[in-house]
Coordinates of C-alpha atoms in Angstrom, one line a residue:
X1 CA 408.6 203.5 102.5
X2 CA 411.4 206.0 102.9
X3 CA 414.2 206.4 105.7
X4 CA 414.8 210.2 106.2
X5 CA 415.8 212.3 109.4
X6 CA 413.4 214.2 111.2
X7 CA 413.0 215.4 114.8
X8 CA 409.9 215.1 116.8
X9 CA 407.6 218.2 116.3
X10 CA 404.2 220.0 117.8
X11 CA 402.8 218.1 120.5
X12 CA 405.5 215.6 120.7
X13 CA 408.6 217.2 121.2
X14 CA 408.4 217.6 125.0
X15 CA 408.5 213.6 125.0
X16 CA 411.1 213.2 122.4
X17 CA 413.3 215.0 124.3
X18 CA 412.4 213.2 127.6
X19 CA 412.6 209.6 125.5
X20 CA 416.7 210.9 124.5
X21 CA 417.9 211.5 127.9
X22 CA 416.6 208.1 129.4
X23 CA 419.0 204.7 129.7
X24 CA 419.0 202.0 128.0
X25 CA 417.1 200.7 131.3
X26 CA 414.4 203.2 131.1
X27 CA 414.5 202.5 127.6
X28 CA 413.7 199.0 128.3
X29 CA 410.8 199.4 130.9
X30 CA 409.6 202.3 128.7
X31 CA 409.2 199.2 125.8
X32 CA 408.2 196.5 127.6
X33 CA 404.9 198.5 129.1
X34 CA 403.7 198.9 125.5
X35 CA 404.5 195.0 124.3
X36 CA 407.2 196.3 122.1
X37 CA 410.4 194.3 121.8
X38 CA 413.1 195.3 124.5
X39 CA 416.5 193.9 122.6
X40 CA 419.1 195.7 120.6
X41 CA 421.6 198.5 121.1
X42 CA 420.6 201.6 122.7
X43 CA 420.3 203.3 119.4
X44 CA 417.6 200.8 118.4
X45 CA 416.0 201.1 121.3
X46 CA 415.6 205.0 120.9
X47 CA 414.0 204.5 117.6
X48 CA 411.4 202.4 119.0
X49 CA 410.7 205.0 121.4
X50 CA 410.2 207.4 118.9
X51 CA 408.1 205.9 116.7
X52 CA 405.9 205.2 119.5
X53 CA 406.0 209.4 120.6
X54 CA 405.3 210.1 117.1
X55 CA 402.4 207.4 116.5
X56 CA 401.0 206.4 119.8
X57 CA 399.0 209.4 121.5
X58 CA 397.8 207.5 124.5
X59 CA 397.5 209.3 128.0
X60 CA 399.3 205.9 129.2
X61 CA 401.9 206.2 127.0
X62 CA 402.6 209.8 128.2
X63 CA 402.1 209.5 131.6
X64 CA 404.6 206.5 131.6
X65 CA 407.3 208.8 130.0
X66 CA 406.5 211.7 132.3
X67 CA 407.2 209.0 134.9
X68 CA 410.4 207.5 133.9
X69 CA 411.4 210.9 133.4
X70 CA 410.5 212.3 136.7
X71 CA 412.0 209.4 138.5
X72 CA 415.3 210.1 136.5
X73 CA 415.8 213.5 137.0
X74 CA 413.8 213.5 140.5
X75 CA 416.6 216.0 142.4
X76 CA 416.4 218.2 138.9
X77 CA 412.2 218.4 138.5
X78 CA 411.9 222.2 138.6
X79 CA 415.0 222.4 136.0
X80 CA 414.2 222.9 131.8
X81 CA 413.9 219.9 129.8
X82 CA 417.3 219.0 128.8
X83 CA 417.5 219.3 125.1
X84 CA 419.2 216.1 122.9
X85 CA 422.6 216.8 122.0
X86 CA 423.3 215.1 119.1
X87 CA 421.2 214.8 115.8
X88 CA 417.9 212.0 116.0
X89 CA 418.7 208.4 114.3
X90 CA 416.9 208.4 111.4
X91 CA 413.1 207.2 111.9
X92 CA 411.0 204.9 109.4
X93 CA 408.5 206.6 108.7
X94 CA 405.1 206.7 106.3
X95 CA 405.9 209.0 103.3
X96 CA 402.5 211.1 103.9
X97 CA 404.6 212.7 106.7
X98 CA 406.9 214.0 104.4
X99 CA 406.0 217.3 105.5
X100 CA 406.6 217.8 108.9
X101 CA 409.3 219.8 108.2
X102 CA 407.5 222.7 106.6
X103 CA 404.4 222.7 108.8
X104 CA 404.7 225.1 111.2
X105 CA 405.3 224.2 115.1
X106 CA 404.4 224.5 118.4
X107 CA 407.1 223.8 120.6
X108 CA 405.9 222.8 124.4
X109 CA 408.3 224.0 126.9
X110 CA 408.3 222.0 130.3
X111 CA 406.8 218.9 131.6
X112 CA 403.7 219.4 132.7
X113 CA 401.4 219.2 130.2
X114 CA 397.6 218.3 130.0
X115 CA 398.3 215.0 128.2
X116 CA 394.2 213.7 128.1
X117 CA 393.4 216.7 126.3
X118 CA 395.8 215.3 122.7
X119 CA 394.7 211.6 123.5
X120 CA 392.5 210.9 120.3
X121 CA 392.6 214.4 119.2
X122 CA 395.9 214.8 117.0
X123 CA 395.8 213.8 113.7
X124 CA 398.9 212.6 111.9
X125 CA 399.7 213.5 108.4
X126 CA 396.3 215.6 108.4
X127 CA 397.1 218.9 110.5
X128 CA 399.2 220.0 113.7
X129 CA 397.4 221.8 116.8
X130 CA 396.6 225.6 115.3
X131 CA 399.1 228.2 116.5
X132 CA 398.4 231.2 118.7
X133 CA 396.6 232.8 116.4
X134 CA 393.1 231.6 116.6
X135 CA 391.1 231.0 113.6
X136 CA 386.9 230.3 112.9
X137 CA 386.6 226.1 113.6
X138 CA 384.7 224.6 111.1
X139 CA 381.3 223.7 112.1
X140 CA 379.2 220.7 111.3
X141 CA 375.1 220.7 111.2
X142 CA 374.0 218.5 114.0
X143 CA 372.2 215.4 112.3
X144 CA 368.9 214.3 114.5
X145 CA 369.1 210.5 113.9
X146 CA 373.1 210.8 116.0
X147 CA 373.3 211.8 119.7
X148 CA 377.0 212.8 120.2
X149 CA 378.6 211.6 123.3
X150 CA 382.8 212.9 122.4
X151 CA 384.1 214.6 120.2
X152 CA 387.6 212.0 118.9
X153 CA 388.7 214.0 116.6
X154 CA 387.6 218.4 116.0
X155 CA 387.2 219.2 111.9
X156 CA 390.5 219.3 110.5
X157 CA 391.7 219.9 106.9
X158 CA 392.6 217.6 104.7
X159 CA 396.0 218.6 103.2
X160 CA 397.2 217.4 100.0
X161 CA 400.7 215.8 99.8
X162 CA 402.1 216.9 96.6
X163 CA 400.5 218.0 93.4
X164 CA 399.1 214.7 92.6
X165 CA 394.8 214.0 92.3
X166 CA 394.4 211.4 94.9
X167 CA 395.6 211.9 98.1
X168 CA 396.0 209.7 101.4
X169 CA 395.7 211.1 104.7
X170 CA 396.2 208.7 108.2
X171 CA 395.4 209.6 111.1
X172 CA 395.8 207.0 114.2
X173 CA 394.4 207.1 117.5
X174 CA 392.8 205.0 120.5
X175 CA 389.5 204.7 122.6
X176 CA 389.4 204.9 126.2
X177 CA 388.8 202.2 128.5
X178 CA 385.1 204.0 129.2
X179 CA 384.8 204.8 125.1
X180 CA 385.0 200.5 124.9
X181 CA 382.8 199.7 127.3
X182 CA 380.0 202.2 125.7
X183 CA 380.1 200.8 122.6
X184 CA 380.1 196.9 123.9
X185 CA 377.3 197.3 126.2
X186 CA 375.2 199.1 123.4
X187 CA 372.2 197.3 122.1
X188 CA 372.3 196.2 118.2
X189 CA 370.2 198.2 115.9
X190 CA 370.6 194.9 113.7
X191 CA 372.8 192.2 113.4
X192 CA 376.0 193.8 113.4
X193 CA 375.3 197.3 114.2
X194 CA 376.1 198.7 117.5
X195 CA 373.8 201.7 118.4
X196 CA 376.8 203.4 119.9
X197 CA 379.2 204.2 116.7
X198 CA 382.4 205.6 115.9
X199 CA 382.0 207.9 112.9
X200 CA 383.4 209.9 110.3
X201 CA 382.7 212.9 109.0
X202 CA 383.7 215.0 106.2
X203 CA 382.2 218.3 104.6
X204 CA 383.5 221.4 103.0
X205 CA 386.5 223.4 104.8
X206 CA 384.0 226.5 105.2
X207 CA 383.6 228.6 108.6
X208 CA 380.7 230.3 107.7
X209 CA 378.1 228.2 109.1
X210 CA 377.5 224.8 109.9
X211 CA 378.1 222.8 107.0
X212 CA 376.3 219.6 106.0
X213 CA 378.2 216.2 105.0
X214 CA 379.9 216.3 101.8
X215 CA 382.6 213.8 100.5
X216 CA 385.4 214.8 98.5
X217 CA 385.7 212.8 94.8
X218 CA 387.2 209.7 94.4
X219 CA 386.5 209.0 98.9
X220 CA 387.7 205.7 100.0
X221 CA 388.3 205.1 103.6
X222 CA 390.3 202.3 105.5
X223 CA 390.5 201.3 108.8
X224 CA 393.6 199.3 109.9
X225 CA 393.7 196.8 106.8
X226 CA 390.1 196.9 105.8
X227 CA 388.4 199.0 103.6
X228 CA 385.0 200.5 104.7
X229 CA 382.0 200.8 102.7
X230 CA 380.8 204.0 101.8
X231 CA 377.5 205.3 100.6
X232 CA 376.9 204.8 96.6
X233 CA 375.2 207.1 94.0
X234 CA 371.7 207.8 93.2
X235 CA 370.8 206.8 90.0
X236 CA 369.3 209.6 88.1
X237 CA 366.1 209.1 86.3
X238 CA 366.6 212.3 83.8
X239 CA 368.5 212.9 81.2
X240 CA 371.2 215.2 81.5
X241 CA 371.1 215.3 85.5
X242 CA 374.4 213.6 87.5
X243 CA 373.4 211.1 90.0
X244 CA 373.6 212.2 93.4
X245 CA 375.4 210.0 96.5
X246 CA 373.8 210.6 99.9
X247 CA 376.6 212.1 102.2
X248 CA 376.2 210.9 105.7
X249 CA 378.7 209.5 108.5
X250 CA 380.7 206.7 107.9
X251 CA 380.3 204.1 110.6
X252 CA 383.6 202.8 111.4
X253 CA 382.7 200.6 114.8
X254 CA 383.0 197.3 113.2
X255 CA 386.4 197.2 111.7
X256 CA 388.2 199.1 114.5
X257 CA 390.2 197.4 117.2
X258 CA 388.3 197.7 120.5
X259 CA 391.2 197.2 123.2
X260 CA 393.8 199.7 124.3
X261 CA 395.2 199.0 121.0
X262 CA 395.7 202.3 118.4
X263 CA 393.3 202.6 115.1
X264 CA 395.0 203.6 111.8
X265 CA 392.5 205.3 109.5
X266 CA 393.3 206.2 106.1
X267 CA 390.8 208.6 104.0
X268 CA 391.7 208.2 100.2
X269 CA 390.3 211.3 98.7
X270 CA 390.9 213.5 95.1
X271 CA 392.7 216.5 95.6
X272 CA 390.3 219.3 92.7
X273 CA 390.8 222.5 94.2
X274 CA 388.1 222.2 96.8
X275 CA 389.1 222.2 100.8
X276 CA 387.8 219.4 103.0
X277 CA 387.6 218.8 106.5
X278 CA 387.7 215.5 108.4
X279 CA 386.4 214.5 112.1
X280 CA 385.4 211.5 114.2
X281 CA 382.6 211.1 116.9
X282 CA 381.5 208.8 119.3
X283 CA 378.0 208.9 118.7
X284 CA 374.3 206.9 119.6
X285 CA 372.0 206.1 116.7
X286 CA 368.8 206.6 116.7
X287 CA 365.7 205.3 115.3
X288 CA 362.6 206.8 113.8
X289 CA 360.3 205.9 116.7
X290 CA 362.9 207.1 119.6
X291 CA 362.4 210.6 117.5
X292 CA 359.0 210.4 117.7
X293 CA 358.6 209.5 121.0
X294 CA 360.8 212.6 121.9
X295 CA 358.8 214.8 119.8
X296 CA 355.6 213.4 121.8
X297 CA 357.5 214.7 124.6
X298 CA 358.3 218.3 124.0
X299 CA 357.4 218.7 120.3
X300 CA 353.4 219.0 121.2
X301 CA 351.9 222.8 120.8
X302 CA 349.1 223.6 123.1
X303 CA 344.9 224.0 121.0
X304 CA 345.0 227.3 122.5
X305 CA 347.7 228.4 120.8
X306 CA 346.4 226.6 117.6
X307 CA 343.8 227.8 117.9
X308 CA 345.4 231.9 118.2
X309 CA 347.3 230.7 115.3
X310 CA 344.4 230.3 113.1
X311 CA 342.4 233.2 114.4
X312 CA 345.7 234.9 113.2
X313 CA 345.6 233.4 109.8
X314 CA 341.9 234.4 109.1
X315 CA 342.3 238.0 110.5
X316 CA 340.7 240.4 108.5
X317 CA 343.6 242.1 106.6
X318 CA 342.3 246.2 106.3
X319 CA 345.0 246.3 103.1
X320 CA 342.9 243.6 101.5
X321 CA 339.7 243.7 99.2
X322 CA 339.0 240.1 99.7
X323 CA 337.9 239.1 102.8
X324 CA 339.1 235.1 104.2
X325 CA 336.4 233.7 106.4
X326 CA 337.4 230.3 106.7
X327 CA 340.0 227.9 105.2
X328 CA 340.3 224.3 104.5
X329 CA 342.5 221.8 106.6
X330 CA 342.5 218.0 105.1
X331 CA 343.0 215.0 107.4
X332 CA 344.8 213.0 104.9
X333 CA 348.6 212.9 104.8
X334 CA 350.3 214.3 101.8
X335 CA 352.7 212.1 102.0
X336 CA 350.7 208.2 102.2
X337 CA 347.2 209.5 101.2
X338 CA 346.5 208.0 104.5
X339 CA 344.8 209.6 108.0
X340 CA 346.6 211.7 110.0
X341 CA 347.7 209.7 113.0
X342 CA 350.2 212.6 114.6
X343 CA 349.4 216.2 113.0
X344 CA 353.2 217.6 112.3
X345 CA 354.3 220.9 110.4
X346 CA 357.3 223.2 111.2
X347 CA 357.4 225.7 113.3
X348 CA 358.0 227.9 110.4
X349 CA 355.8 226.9 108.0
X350 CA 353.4 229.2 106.7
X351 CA 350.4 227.2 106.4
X352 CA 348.2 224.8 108.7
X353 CA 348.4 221.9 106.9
X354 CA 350.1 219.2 108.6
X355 CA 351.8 216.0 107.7
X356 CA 352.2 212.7 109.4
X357 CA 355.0 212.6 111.9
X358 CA 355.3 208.6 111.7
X359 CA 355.9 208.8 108.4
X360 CA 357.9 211.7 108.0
X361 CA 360.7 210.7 110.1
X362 CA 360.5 207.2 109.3
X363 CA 361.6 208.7 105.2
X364 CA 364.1 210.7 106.9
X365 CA 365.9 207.8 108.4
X366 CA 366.2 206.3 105.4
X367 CA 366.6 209.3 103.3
X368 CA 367.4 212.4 105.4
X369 CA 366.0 215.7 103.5
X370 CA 364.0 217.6 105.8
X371 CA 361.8 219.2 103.5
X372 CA 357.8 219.9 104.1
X373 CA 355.8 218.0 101.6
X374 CA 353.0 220.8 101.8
X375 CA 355.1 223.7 100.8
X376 CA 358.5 222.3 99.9
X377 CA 360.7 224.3 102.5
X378 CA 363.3 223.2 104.8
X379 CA 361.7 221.3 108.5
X380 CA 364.4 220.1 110.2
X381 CA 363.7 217.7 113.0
X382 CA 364.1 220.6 115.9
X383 CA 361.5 223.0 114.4
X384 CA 358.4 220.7 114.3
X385 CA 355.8 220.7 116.3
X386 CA 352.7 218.7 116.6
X387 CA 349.2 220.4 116.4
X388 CA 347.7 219.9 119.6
X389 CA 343.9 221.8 117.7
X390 CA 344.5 218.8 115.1
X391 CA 344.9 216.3 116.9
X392 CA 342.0 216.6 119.0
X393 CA 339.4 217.2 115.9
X394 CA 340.8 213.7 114.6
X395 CA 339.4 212.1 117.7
X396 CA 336.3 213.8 117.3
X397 CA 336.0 213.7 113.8
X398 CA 336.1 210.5 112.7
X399 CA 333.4 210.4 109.6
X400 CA 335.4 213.4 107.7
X401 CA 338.2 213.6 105.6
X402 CA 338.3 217.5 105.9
X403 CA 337.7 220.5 108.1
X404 CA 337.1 223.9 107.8
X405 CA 338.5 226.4 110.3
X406 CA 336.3 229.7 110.6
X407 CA 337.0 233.4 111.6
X408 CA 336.5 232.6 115.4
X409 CA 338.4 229.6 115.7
X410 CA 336.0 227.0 115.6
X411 CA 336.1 224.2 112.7
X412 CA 333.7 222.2 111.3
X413 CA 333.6 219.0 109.3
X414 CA 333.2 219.0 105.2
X415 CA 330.8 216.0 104.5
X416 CA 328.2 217.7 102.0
X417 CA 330.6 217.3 99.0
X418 CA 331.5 213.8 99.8
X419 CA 328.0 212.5 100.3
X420 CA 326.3 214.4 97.4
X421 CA 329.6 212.8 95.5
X422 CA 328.1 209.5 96.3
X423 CA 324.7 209.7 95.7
X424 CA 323.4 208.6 92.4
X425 CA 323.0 212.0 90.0
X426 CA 320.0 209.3 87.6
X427 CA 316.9 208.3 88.1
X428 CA 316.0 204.8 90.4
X429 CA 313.5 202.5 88.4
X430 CA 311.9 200.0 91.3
X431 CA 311.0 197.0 90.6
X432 CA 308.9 194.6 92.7
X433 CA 307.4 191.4 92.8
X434 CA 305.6 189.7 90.0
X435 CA 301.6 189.0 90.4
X436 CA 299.8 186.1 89.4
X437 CA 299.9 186.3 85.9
X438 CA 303.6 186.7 85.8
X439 CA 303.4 191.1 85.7
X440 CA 305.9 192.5 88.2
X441 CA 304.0 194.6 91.3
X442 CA 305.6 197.2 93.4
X443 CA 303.5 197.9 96.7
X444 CA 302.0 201.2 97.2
X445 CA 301.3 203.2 100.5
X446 CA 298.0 202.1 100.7
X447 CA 299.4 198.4 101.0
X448 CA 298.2 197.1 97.6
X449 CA 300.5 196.3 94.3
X450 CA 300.3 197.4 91.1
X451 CA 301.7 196.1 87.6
X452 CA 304.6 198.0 86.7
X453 CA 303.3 197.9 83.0
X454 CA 300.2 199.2 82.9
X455 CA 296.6 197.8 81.9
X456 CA 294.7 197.8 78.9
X457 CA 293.8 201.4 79.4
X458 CA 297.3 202.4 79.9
X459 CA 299.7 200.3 78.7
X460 CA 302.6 202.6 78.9
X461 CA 301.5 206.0 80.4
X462 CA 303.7 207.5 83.2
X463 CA 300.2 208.0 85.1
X464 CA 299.7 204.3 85.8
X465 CA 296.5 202.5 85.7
X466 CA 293.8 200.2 87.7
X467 CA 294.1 196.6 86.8
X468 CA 291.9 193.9 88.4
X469 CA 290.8 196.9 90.9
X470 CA 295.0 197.1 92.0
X471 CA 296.1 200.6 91.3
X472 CA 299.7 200.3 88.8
X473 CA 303.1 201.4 89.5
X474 CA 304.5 204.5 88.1
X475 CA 307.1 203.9 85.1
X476 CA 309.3 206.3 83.3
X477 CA 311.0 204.2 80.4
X478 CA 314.2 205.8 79.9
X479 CA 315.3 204.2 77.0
X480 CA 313.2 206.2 74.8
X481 CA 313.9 210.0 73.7
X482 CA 311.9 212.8 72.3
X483 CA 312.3 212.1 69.1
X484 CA 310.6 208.8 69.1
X485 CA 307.4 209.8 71.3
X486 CA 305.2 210.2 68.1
X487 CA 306.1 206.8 66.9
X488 CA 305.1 205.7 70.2
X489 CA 302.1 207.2 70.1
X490 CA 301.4 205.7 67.3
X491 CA 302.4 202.3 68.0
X492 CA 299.9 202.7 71.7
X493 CA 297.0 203.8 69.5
X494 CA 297.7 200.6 67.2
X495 CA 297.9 198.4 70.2
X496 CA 294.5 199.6 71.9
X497 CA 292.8 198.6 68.3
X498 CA 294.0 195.0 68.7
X499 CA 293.6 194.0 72.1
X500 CA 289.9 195.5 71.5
X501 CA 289.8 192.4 69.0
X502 CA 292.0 189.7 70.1
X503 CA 291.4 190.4 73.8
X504 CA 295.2 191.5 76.1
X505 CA 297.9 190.5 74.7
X506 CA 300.2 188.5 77.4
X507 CA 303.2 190.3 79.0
X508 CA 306.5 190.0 78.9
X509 CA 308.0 189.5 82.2
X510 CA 310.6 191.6 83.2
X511 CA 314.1 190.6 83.5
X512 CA 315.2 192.8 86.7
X513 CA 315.1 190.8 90.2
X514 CA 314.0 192.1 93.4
X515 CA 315.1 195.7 94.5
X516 CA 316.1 199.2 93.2
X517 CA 318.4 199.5 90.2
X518 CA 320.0 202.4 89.3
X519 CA 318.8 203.6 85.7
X520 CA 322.3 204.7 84.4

């Protein structure tokens, strides 16, 4: 801490001055309708007062001043403020503040002044109201998954101190009666967290378009005497590359006071030649299905005009030798490798493919990118749209994995490929039941069975044979090749010789059950 002089500046001078021309009385009353103590000389007492100016920017706080003031100098309303005639106490005051006395100012003159419009909006030790000359606001990107309700604080710079790396700024301010009651009647997203949030913000110091959350190096932020957790690193899987930390708001709801009482924030940031801007919201989460929903509501593009759009596509282009007269739409999601439940693409995607809403803004919740899996460019939340064509040939489509979309517009499924895919490319050997001397039999058309190896006559010919006056089954043994059909010749020829002698030999049974097994 350090004890300097310093007068009251920007916003706050117009109450300074009112604050050094009350009594000790109105000094008094003036203290007591804060909670501060109302004792010691009048010097003191002035101090107190001007600490509060300087810290507190509550509407109460100002309107109580304008009133003590008023009630004073009541006969005198229409004269100027009466300017303090002899130099300020000295103040206790945060060494961040340092600077007031070369940052610029913008001295108020008269009473009357739209008090509401500073409550929550100035920013101690972080930047004074701008001066007449305007200059480009920063801008941030609006984030889908936070419905802003006020603005607390606008974008404004962080300033460095003094030359050294890390840097503190403060900035203290309060929530209105209406602000509280928002955020306690709020339902809990889960234990602990309030959908209704106060948030912080920081990105680069840039003006020429909205800019997306970035922190500064080296970020640590406190509210009151806490310190607030703050999104971690990615770790980086490849060699050489940084790991990245996912920038988004900082929800400060749970460690801030939620009374009438003021908020000191500290942001705890390293000061490496980059600019950074800070600002604070009173927003409503989100949750993935809440987006959905919405998107079900307005999001949903008409099959008609789906159905222009791929007419469009397949127009025949007079530039081009190759002629497009259809093209392929798959009704898996490139994201799960699961059906499409809600058909969603961008609204400035180039293709027709779609991805699964569900899923895609169930990732971004947790990981907020906003890229197309098809074709790897940006799809922010506002530019989808669900295929209205899409969605009503996956209710009609139900046995196909994939579509085609043709010249005129129409579609059909794709279930050749699949189903030739499936069917066995080999031959089927069938096998049936055994007769009564133990041969397997496989009935024919004519009703009767036949052995599935042959008779005496034709032991192993694909024709077949007539035993016992039953015609045979055909068999194709497909263990054999070419090279060996000689031998077997030979063998057959050998075979005939000794069942002509011996009588038929007995045979085997065959070790296949019941049915048709494929001969691969």
């Amino acid at each position: 801490m350090r004890v300097h002089e310093a007068a009251p500046d920007g916003p706050n001078l117009v109450e300074g001055n009112m604050v050094m021309s009350f009594r000790v009385s109105d000094l008094q009353m003036l203290l007591g309708f804060v909670g501060r103590s109302k004792s010691g000389l009048k010097h003191e007492l002035v101090t107190r007062a001007l600490q509060l100016v300087q810290f507190d920017c509550s509407p109460e706080l100002f309107k109580k001043i304008k009133e003590l003031y008023e009630t004073r100098y009541a006969k005198k309303s229409s004269e100027p403020v009466p300017q303090p005639h002899r130099p300020l106490d000295p103040l206790t005051m945060h060494s961040t503040y340092d600077r007031a006395s070369s940052v610029p100012r913008t001295p108020l003159t008269g009473p009357n002044i739209d008090y509401p419009v500073l409550y929550g909006k100035y920013l101690n030790g972080l930047g004074r109201l701008p001066a007449k000359t305007l200059k480009p606001e920063v801008r941030l990107v609006k984030l889908p998954f936070f419905n802003m309700l006020d603005e607390l604080l606008k974008p404004t710079e962080l300033v460095p101190q003094n030359n050294e790396k890390l840097q503190e700024s403060p900035c203290i301010f309060a929530l209105t009666p209406r602000q509280v009651e928002l955020i306690r009647n709020s339902r809990e997203l889960q234990p602990g967290v309030k959908a209704v949030q106060v948030v912080l913000r920081i990105c680069y110091s840039d003006t020429s378009s909205p800019q997306e959350d970035q922190y500064p190096p080296n970020i640590a932020v406190k509210v009151n005497h806490s310190y607030c957790s703050v999104p971690g690193y990615y770790p980086s899987n490849k060699p050489g590359v940084e790991p990245k930390r996912p920038c988004r708001p900082i929800n400060l709801t749970h460690l801030m006071y939620l009374s009438s009482a003021t908020n000191r924030i500290t942001v705890t940031w390293g000061n490496y030649g980059k600019s950074y801007s800070v600002a604070l919201y009173l927003v409503r989460q989100l949750t993935s299905s809440e987006l959905l929903q919405r998107l079900k509501t307005i999001g949903v593009k008409h099959p008609e005009l789906c159905k222009a759009l791929v007419k469009e596509k397949l127009r025949l282009d007079p530039d081009s030798e190759i002629a497009t007269t259809g093209v392929r739409v798959s009704l898996i999601c490139p994201l799960v490798k699961m059906r499409l439940s809600v058909p969603c693409r961008a609204e400035t995607c180039a293709h027709l493919q779609c991805f699964d809403a569900v899923f895609y803004l169930q990732m971004n919740e947790k990981k907020p990118t906003w890229m197309c899996p098809v074709c790897d460019k940006p799809a922010p939340y506002d530019q989808l749209i669900i295929d209205g064509l899409l969605s009503k040939i996956l209710s009609e489509c139900e046995d196909a994995d994939e579509i085609e979309y043709l010249v005129d517009g129409s579609w059909c499924p794709i279930r050749a490929e699949k189903e030739r895919s499936c069917s066995p490319q080999c031959p089927i050997l069938v096998l049936g039941t055994s007769d009564a001397n133990g041969l397997p039999t496989t009935p024919n058309v004519n009703g009767g069975g036949g052995s599935a190896l042959g008779g005496a006559g034709g032991g192993g010919s694909a024709a077949g044979g007539v035993e016992n006056g039953k015609p045979g089954a055909d068999v194709v043994d497909l263990t054999l090749d070419s090279s060996s059909s000689s031998e077997e010749d030979e063998d057959e020829d050998e075979e005939d010789e000794d069942e002509d002698e011996d009588g038929p030999r007995p045979k085997r049974r065959c070790p296949f059950q019941k049915g048709l097994v494929s001969a691969c």
